[in-house]
XYZ file of C-alpha atoms in Angstrom:
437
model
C 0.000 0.000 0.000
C 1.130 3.394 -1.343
C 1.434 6.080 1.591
C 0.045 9.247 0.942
C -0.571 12.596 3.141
C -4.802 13.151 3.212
C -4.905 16.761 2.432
C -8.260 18.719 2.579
C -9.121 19.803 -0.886
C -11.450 22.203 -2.235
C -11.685 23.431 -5.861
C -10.516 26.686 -5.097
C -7.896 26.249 -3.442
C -6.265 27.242 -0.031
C -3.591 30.445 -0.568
C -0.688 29.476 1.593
C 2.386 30.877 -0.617
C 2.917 32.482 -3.414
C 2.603 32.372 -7.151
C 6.404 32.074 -8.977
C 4.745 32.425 -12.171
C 0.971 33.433 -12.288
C -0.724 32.521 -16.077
C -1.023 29.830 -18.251
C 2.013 27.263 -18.149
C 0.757 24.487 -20.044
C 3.712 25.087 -21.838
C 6.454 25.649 -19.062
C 8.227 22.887 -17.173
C 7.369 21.982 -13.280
C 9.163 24.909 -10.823
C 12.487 24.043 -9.201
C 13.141 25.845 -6.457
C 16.752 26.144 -4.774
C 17.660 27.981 -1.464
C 21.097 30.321 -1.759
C 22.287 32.917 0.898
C 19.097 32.846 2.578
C 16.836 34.002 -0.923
C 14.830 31.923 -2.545
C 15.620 30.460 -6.304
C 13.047 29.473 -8.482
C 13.386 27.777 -12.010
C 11.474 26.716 -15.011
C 11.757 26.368 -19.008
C 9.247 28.137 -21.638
C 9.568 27.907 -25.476
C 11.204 30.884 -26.577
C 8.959 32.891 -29.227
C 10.713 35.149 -31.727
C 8.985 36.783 -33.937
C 9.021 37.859 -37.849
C 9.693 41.675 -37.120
C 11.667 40.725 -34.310
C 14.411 38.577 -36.574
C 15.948 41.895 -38.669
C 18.821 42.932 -36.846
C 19.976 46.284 -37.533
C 23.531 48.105 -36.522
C 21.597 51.306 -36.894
C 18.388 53.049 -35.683
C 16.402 54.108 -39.055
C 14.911 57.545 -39.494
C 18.309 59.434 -38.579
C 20.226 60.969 -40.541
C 22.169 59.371 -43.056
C 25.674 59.329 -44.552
C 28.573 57.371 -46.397
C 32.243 56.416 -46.522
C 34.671 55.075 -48.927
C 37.672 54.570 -47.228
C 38.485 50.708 -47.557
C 37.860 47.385 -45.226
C 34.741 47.795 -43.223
C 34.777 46.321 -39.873
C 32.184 45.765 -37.187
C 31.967 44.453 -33.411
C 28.910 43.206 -32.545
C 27.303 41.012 -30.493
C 24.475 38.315 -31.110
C 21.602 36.948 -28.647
C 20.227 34.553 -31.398
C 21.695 32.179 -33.539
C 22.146 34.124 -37.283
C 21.500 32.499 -40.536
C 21.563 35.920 -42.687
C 24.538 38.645 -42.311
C 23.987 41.786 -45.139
C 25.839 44.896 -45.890
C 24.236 47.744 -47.950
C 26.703 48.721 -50.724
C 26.657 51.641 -53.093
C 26.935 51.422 -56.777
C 28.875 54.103 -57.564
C 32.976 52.855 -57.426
C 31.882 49.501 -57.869
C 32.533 47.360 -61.141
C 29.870 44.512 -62.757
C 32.394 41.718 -61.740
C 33.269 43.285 -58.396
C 33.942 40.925 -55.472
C 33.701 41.263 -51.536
C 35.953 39.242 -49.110
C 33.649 38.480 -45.868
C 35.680 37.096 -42.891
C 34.356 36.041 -39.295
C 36.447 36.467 -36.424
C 35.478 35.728 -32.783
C 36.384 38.781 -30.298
C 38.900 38.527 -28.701
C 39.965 41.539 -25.813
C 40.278 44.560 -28.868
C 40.783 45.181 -32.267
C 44.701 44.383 -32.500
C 44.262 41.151 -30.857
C 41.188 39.883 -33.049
C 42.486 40.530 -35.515
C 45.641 38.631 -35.380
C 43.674 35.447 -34.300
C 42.300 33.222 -37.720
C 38.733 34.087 -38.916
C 36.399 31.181 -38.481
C 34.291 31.929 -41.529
C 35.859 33.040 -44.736
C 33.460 33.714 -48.030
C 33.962 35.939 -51.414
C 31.094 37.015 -52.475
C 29.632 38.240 -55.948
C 28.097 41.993 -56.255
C 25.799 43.159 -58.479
C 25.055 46.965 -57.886
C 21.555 47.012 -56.166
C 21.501 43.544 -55.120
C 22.860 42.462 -51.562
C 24.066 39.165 -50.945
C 24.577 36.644 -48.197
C 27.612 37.577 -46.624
C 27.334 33.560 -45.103
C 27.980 30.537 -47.096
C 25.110 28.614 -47.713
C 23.485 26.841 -44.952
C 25.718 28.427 -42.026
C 24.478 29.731 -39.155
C 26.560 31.544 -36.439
C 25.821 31.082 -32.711
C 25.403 33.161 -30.204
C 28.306 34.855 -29.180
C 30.539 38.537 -29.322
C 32.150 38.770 -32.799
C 34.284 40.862 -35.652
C 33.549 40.907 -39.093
C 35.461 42.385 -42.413
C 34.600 43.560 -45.817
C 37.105 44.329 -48.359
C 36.638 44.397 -51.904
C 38.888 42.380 -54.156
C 39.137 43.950 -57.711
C 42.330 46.103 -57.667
C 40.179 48.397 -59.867
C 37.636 49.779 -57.089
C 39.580 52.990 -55.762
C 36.835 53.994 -53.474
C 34.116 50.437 -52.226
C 31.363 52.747 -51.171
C 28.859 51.625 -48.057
C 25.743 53.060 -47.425
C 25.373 54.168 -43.771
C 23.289 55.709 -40.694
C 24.212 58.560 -38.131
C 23.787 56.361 -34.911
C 24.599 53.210 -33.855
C 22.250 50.562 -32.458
C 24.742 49.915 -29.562
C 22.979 47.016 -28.014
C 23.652 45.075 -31.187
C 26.914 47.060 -32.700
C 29.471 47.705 -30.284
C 31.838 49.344 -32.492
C 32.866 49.983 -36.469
C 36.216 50.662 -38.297
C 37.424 51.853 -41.607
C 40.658 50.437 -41.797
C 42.271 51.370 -38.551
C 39.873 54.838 -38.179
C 37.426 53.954 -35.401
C 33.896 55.485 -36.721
C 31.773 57.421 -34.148
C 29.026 58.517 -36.611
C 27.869 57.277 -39.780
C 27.804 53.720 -38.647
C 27.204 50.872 -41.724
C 24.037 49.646 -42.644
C 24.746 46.154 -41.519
C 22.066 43.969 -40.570
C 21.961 40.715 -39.674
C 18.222 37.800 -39.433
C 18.177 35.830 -36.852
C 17.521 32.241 -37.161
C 13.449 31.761 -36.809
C 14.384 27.949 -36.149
C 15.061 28.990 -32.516
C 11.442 29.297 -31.931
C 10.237 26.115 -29.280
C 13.744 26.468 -28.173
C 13.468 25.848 -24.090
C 14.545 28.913 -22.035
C 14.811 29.081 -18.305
C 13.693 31.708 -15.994
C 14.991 32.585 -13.430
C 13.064 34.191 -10.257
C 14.008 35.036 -6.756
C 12.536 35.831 -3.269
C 13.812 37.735 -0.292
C 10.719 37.732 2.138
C 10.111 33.583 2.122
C 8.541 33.247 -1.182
C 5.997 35.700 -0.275
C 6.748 37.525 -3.433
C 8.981 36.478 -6.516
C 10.696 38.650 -9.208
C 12.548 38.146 -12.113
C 16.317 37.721 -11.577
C 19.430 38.050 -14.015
C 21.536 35.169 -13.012
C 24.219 34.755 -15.073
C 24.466 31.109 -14.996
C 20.999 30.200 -16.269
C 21.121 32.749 -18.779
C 24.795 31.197 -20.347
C 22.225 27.976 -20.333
C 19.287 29.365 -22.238
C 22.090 30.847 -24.421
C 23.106 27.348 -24.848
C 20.184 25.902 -25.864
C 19.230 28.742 -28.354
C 22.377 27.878 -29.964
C 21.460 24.104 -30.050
C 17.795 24.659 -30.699
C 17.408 22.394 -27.856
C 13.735 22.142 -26.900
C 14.379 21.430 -23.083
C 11.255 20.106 -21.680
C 10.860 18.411 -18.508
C 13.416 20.461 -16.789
C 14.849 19.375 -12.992
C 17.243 21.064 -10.921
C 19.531 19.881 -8.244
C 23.089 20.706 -6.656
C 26.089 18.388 -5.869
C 29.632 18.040 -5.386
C 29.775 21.855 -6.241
C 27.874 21.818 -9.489
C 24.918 23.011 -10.847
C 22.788 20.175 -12.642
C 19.538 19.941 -14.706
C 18.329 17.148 -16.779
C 16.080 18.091 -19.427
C 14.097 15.849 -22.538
C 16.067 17.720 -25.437
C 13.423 17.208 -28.161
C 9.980 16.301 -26.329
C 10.824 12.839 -27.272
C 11.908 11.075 -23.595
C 15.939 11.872 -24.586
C 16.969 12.499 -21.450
C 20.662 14.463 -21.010
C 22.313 16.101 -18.518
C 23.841 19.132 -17.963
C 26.204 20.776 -15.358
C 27.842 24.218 -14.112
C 29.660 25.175 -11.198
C 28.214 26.899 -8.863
C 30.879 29.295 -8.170
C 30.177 29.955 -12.171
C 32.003 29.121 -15.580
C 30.157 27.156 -18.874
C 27.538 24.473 -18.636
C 29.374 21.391 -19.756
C 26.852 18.305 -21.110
C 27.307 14.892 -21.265
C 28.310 13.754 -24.771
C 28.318 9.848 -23.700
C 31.955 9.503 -22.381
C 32.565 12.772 -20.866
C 31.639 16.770 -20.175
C 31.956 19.060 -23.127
C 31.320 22.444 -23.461
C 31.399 23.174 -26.842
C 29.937 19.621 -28.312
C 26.339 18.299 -28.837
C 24.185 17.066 -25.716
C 23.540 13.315 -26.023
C 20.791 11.339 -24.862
C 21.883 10.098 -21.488
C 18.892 8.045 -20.978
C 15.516 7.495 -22.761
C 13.054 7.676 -20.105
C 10.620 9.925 -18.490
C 11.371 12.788 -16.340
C 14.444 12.154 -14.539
C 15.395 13.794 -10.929
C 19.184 13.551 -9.399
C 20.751 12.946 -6.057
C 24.012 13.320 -4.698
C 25.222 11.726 -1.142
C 28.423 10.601 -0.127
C 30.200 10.474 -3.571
C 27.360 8.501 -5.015
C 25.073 9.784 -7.829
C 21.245 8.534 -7.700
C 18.937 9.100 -10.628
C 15.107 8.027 -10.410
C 12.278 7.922 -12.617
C 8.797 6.104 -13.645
C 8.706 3.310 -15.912
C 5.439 1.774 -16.303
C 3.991 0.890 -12.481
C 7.776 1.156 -11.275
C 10.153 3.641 -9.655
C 13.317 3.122 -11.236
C 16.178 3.537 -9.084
C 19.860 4.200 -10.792
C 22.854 4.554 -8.438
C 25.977 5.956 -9.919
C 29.526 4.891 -8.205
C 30.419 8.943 -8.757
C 33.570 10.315 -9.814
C 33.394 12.959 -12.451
C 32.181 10.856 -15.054
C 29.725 9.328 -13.352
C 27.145 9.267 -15.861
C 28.704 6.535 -17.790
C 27.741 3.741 -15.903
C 25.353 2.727 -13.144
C 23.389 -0.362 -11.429
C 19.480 -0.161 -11.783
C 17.047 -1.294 -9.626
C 13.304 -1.162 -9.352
C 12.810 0.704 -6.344
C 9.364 0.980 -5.593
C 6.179 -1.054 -7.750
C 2.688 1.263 -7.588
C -0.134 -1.654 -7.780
C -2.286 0.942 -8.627
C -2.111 5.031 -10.034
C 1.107 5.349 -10.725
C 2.178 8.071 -11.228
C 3.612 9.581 -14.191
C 6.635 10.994 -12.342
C 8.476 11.694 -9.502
C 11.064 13.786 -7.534
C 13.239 12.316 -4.856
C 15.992 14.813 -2.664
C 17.915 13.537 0.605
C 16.077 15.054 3.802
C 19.044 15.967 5.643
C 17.089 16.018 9.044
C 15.358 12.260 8.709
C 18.087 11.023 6.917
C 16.166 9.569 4.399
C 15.505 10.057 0.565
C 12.066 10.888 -0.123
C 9.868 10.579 -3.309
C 7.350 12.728 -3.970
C 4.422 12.742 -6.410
C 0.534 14.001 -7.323
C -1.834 11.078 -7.030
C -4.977 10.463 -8.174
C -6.762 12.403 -5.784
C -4.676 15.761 -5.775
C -2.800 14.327 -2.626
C 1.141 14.424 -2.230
C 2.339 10.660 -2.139
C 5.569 9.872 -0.405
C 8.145 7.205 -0.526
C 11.334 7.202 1.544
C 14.121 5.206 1.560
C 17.345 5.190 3.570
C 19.635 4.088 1.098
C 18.757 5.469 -2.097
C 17.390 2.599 -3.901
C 14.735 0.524 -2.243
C 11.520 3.049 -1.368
C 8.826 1.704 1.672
C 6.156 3.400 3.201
C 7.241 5.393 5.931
C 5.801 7.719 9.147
C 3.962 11.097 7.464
C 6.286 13.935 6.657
C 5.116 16.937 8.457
C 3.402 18.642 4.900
C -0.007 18.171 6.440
C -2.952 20.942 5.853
C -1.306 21.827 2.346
C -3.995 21.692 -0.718
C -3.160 21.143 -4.155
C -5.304 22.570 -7.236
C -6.629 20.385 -9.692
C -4.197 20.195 -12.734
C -1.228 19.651 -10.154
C 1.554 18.531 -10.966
C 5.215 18.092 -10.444
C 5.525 18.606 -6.883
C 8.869 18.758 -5.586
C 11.015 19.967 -2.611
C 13.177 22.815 -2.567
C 17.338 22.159 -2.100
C 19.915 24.005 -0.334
C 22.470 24.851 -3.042
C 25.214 24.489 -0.440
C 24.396 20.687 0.110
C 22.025 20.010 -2.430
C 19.488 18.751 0.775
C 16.435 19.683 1.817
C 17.006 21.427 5.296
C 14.351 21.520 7.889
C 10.804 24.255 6.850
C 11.607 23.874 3.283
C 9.520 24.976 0.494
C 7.398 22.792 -1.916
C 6.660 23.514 -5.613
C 4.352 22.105 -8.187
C 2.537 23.513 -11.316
C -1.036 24.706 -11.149
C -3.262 23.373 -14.333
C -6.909 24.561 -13.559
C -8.753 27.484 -11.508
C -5.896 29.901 -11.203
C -2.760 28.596 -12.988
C 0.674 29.054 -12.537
C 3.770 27.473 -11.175
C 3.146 28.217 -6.903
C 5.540 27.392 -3.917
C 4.529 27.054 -0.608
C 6.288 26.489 3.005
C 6.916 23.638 5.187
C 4.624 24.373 8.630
């Protein structure tokens, strides 16, 4: 017989904390909520939307006025959000011959001009021009991540005395950062560069970040720097990132996330004290290479205790119980186990974290009736019924789901008057956290 803790329902609810997120989230993972320097941490993925008009990227406001230059090799600084798959420069007819050519080159920025310069550009493309025509400054197919970057344009054709680019009086500085002709830094009359970002970042998973300072009485939004380096990441990637769960360990960030809505599981890892998110490409942590599928499963949720690694999930009527031996590669290999068998409701997922104050590992999960079930174990892999956790008098909304216990990022437990999240599906809806009594 399953354990669960009775909790007096009504369809409206009972307000007892606070709304992270207060709207529809049919499309937004379950809240994770973390607990850092006494605030309050909350987490969840949305598709990023991007739309038509929002795509054109300009280096210049429009409706200022305009003017030119002809003084040799354009370049530009700039910096991009998005992935690109379109970079454009306007040039002028005049100076230009029918068989003129443009050199394009790519270089990452690096520190200042001198020094990115002298590095080796990581896209290099001549290009046709035909006067009135502009043309893909990118070989076909490319697409350039994310990232802070240099570019040059130099014409070819020994002929052209004086390449001519049309330009605006002011800079869009959030996207341009700075422009050169030749060595002559520009300050006005900026070129009319533009770049389109890639549309096929739409459905791409994002995470927001929110944070409390009164108890999760009220949330706001937050710019971490770590979780927005991961949404970053998985723009780049056009990584979908559903079914999103946060933990700490061993000094690391981690989430697992279903890349493509498809029950690919990965995982992916930062340190807390900051740096890149490094995911697991099947033999080891990479920073710069593809996620793989770690697992193909539902939902998965992590624990770490005393250099060993558990990871849990549902598969059919079962919990399934993975312990890790730990080390930094840890993911590679592990002994299953069926922890727990529902004989009835099962759920479709769960969350486990280590109660630091029981000692035990506890499972947690919606049932059938809108009650929290609980499972505990006390050593990671077998789950029993156990004495009530003291989460009494707590009501859940119908729609619930994903309910899960807040960590301490400093030990990646759950200390004593924790906070619980979930997602709200029906009556008010939103992603809601509420305290331990």
């Amino acid at each position: 017989m399953v354990r669960t803790i009775t909790i007096q329902q009504t369809e409206l609810g009972v307000e007892n904390g606070a709304f992270i997120y207060k709207g529809d989230a049919a499309t937004y993972s379950n809240p994770s909520v973390f607990e850092k320097s006494g605030n309050l941490i909350g987490l969840y993925t949305y598709p990023y939307k991007l739309s038509a008009s929002q795509a054109e990227l300009w280096a210049a406001n429009s409706g200022v006025t305009g003017g030119e230059f002809r003084k040799g090799t354009l370049y530009v600084h700039f910096v991009l959000d998005l992935p690109a798959s379109n970079m454009k420069q306007s040039i002028r007819g005049e100076g230009w011959g029918s068989t003129s050519k443009m050199v394009f080159k790519l270089y990452r920025w690096d520190t200042d001009y001198n020094t990115t310069l002298a590095g080796d550009p990581i896209i290099t493309n001549t290009i046709p021009y035909t006067e009135g025509k502009h043309y893909d400054m990118l070989p076909s197919g490319k697409t350039v991540a994310p990232g802070e970057y240099m570019l040059s344009l130099e014409a070819t054709d020994t002929d052209i005395n004086n390449p001519q680019y049309w330009s605006w009086g002011k800079a869009n500085d959030k996207f341009v950062k700075g422009a050169w002709c030749g060595k002559e830094e520009m300050t006005a009359n900026f070129p009319e560069f533009y770049c389109v970002y890639d549309t096929k970042v739409n459905g791409s998973g994002q995470v927001a970040c929110k944070t409390s300072t009164d108890l999760g009485k009220t949330w706001k939004d937050q710019a971490d720097e770590s979780f927005a380096a991961l949404s970053k990441k998985w723009l780049g990637d056009y990584t979908v990132a559903s079914n999103f769960n946060f933990t700490t360990f061993d000094g690391y960030y981690y989430v697992t996330f279903d890349k493509a809505g498809d029950k690919g599981i990965c995982v992916t890892r930062c340190k807390i004290a900051g740096g890149d998110w490094e995911s697991w490409n099947g033999s080891g942590w990479s920073a710069d290479g593809k996620t793989a599928v770690w697992t193909s499963s539902t939902p998965v949720s992590l624990v770490g205790k005393d250099g060993a690694v558990y990871a849990y999930y549902m598969d059919g009527d079962n919990v399934v119980s993975v312990k890790y031996a730990g080390g930094d590669n840890w993911p590679a290999s592990g002994q299953q186990s069926v922890g727990y068998a529902f004989t009835e409701d099962a759920p479709a997922e769960i969350d486990v974290k280590y109660h630091a104050g029981s000692s035990e590992y506890v499972a947690t999960y919606v049932t059938a009736d809108r009650e929290i079930g609980t499972l505990t174990s006390t050593d990671g892999v077998r789950f029993t019924v156990a004495d009530p956790l003291p989460v009494d008098s707590y009501y859940l909304w119908a729609g619930a789901s994903g309910v899960r216990y807040a960590v301490d990022a400093a030990t990646g437990t759950v200390k004593a008057k924790s906070y619980i999240s979930y997602k709200r599906g029906e009556g008010t809806k939103g992603l809601y956290a509420f305290p331990e009594k």
